[in-house]
PDB file of C-alpha atoms in Angstrom:
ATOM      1  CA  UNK Z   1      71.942 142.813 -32.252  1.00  0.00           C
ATOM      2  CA  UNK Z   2      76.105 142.824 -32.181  1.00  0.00           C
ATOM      3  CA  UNK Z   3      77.421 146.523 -32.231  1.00  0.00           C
ATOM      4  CA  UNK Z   4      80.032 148.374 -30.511  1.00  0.00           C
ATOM      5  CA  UNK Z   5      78.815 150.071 -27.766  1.00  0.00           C
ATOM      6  CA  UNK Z   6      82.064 151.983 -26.641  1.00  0.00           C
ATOM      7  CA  UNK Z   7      85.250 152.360 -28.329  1.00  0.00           C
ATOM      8  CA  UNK Z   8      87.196 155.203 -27.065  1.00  0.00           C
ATOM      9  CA  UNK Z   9      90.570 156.160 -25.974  1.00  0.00           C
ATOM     10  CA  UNK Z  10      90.459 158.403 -22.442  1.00  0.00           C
ATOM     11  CA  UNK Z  11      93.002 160.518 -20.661  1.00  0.00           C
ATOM     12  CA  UNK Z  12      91.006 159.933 -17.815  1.00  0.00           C
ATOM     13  CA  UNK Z  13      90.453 157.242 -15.252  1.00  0.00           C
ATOM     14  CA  UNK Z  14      88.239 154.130 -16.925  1.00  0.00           C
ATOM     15  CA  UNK Z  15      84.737 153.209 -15.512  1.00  0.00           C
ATOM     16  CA  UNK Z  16      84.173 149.310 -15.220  1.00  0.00           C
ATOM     17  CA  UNK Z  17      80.587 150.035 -14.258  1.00  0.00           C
ATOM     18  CA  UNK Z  18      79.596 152.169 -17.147  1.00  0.00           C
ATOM     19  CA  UNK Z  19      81.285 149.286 -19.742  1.00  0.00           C
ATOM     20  CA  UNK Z  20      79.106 146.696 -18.221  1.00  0.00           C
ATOM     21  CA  UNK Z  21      76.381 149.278 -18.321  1.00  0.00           C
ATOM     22  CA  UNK Z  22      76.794 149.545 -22.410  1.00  0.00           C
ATOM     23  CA  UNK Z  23      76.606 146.286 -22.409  1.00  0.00           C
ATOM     24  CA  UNK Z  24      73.565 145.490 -20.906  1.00  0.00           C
ATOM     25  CA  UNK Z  25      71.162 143.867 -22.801  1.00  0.00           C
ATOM     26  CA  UNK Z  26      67.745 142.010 -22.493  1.00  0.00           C
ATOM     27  CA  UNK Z  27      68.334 139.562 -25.232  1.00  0.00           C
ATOM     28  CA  UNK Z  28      72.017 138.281 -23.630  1.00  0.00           C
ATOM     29  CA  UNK Z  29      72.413 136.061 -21.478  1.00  0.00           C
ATOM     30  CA  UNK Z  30      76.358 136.289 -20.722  1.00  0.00           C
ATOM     31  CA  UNK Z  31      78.546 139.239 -19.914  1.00  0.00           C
ATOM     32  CA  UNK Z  32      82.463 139.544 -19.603  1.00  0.00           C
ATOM     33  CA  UNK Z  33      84.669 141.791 -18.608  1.00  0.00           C
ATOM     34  CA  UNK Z  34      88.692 142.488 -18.931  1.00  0.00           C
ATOM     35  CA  UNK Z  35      90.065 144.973 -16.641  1.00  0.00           C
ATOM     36  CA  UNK Z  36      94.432 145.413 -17.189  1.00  0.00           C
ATOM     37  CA  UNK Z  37      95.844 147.370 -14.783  1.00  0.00           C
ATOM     38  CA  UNK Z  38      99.524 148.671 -14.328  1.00  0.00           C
ATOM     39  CA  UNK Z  39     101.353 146.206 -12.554  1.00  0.00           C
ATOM     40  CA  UNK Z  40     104.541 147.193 -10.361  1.00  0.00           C
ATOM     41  CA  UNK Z  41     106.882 144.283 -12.062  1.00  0.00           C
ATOM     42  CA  UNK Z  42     107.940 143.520 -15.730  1.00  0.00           C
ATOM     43  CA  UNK Z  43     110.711 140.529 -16.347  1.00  0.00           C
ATOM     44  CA  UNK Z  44     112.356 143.110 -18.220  1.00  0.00           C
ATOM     45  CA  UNK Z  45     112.121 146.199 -15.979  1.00  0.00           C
ATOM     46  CA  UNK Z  46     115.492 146.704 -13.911  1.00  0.00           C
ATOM     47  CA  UNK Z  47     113.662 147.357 -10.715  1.00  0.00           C
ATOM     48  CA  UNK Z  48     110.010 147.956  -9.586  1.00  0.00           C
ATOM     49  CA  UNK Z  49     107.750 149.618 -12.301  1.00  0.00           C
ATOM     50  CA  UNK Z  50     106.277 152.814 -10.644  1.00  0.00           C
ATOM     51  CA  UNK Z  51     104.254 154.213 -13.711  1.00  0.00           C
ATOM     52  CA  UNK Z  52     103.263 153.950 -17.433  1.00  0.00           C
ATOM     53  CA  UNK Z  53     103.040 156.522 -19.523  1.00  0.00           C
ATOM     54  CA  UNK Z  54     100.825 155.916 -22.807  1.00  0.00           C
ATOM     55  CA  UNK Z  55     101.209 157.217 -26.514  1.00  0.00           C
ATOM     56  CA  UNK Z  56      98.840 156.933 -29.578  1.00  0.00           C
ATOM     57  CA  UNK Z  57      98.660 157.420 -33.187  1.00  0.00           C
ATOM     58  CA  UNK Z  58      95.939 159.695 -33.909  1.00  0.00           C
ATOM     59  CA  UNK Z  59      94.318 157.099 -35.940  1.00  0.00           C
ATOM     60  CA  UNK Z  60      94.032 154.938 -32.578  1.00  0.00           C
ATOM     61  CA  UNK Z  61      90.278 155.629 -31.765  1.00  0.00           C
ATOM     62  CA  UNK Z  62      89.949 153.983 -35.285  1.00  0.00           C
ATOM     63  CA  UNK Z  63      91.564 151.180 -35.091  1.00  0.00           C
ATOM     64  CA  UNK Z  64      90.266 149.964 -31.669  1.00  0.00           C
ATOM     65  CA  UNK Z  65      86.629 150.645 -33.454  1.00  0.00           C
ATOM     66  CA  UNK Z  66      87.903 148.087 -36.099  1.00  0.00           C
ATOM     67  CA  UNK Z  67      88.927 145.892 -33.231  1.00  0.00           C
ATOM     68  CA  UNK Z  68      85.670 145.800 -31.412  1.00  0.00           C
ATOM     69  CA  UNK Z  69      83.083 145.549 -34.716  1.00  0.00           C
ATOM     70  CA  UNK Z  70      85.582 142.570 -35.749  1.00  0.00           C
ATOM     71  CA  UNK Z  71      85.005 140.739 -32.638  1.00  0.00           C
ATOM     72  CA  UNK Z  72      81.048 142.044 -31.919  1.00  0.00           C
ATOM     73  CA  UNK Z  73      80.501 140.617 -35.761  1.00  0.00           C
ATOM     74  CA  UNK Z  74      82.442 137.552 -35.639  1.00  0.00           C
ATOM     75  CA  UNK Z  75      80.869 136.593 -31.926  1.00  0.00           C
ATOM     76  CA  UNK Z  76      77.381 137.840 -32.480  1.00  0.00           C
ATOM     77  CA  UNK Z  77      78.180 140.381 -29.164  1.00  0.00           C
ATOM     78  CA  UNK Z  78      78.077 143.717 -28.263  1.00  0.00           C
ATOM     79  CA  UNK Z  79      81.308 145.501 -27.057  1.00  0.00           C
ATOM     80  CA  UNK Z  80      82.357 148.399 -25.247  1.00  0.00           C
ATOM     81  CA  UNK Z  81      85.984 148.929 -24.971  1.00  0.00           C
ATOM     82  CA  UNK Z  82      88.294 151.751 -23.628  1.00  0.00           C
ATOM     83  CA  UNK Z  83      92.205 152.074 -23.186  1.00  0.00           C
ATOM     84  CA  UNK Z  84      93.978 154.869 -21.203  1.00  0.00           C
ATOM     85  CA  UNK Z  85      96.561 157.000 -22.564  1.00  0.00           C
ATOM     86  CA  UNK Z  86      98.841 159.485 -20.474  1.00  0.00           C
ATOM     87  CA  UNK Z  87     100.939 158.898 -17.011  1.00  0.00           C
ATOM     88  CA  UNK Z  88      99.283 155.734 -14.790  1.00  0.00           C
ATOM     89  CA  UNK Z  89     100.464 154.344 -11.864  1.00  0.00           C
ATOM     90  CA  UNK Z  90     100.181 150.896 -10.732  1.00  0.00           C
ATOM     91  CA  UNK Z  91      96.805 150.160  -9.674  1.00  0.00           C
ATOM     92  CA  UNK Z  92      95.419 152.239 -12.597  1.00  0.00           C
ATOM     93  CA  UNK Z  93      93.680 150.755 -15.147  1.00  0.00           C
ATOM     94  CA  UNK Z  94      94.694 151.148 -18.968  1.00  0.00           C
ATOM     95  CA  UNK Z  95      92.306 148.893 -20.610  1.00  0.00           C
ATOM     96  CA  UNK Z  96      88.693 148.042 -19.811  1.00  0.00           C
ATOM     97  CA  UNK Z  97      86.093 145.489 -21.874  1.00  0.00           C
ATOM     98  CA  UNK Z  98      83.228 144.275 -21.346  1.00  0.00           C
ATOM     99  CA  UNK Z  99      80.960 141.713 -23.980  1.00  0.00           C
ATOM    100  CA  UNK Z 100      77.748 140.832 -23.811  1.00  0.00           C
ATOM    101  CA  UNK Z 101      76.072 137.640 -25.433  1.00  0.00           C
ATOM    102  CA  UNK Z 102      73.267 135.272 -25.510  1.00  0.00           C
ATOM    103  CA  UNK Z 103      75.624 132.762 -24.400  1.00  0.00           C
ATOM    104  CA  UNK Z 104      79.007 133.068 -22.462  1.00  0.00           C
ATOM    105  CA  UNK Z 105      81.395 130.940 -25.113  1.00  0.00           C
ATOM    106  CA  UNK Z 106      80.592 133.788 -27.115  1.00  0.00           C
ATOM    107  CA  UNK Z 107      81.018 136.537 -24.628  1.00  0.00           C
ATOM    108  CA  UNK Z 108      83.867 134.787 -23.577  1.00  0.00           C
ATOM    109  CA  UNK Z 109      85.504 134.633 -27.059  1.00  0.00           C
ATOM    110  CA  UNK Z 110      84.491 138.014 -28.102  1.00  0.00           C
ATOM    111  CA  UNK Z 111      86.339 139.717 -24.936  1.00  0.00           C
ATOM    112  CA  UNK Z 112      89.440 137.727 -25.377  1.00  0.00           C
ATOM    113  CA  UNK Z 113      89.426 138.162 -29.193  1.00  0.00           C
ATOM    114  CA  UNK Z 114      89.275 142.455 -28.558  1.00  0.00           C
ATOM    115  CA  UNK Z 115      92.243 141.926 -26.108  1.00  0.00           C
ATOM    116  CA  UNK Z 116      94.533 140.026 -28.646  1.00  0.00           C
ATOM    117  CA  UNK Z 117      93.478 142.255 -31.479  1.00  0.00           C
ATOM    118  CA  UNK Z 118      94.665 145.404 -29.262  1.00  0.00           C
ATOM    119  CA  UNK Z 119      98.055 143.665 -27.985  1.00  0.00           C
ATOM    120  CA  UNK Z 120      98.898 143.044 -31.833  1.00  0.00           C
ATOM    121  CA  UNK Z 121      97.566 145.954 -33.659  1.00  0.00           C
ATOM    122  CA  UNK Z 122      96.143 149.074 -31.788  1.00  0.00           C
ATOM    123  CA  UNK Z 123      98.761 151.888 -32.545  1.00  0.00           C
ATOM    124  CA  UNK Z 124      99.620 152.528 -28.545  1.00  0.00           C
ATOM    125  CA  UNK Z 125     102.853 152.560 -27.085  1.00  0.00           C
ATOM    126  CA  UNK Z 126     104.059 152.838 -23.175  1.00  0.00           C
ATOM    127  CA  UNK Z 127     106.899 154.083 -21.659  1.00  0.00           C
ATOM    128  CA  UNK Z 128     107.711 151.881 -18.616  1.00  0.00           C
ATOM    129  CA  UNK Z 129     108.918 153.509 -15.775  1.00  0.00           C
ATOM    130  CA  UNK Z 130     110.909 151.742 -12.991  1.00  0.00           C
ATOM    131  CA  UNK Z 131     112.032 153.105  -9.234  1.00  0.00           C
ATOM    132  CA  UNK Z 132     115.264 153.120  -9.757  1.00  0.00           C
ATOM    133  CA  UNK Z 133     114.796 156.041 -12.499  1.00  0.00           C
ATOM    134  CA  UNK Z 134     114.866 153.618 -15.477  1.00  0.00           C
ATOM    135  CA  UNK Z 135     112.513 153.953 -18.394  1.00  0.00           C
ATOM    136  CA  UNK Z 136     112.219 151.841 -21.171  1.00  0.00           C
ATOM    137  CA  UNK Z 137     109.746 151.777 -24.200  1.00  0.00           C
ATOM    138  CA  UNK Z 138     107.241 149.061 -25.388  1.00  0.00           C
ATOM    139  CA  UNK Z 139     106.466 148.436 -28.449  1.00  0.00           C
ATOM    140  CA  UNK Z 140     102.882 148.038 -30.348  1.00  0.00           C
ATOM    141  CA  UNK Z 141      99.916 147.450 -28.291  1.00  0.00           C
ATOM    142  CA  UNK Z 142      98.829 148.079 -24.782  1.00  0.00           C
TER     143      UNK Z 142
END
């Protein structure tokens, strides 16, 4: 059965476990997971990044449900994905998958495909903070 198990976006801290959890299934036989965290360097960032802070469109809980039934229906998996919004520091994670398949090309292919879809289309942006008391905004996508 291919469905989307989880597709929400939190202000709070994202749970790897419970992901894996929603994913948990007697009839797979793969599971994947994605976990991006804040890192504390950017090639563009004028020092060391400290923090992200996170934006949405309202219509952003949406949209990543689009994103995950695309890739559960086109990879016969089931999904649960979640991406942070608010202030993180690095460490934190801001995006958290997790597939399940009967076979791991298509849990594989179904975690990467959510990943790309929310890099090009889910309506978040970030606000990259730096040490030196820089900030500079991202566009589109986590």
């Amino acid at each position: 059965m291919t469905e989307v198990r989880i597709a929400r976006v939190s202000s709070v801290a994202l749970d790897v476990g419970e992901h894996l959890e929603a994913v948990a299934d007697p009839a797979s036989g793969a599971e994947t997971s994605f976990v991006g965290r804040v890192r504390d360097h950017d090639p563009d960032a004028s020092g060391a990044v400290t923090a992200l802070e996170y934006t949405a469109h309202p219509d952003v809980e949406a949209t990543l449900r689009e994103i995950a039934q695309r890739a559960a229906s086109a990879h016969n998996a089931q999904v649960a994905v979640s991406h942070r919004i608010g202030r993180l520091v690095v460490g934190d994670a801001a995006v958290v998958i997790a597939c399940s398949a009967g076979h791991r090309a298509e849990a594989f292919d179904a975690c990467r495909a959510v990943i790309e879809d929310i890099k090009r289309e889910l309506p978040v942006w970030k606000r990259q903070l730096a040490a030196d008391g820089t900030a500079a905004w991202k566009g589109l996508g986590g």
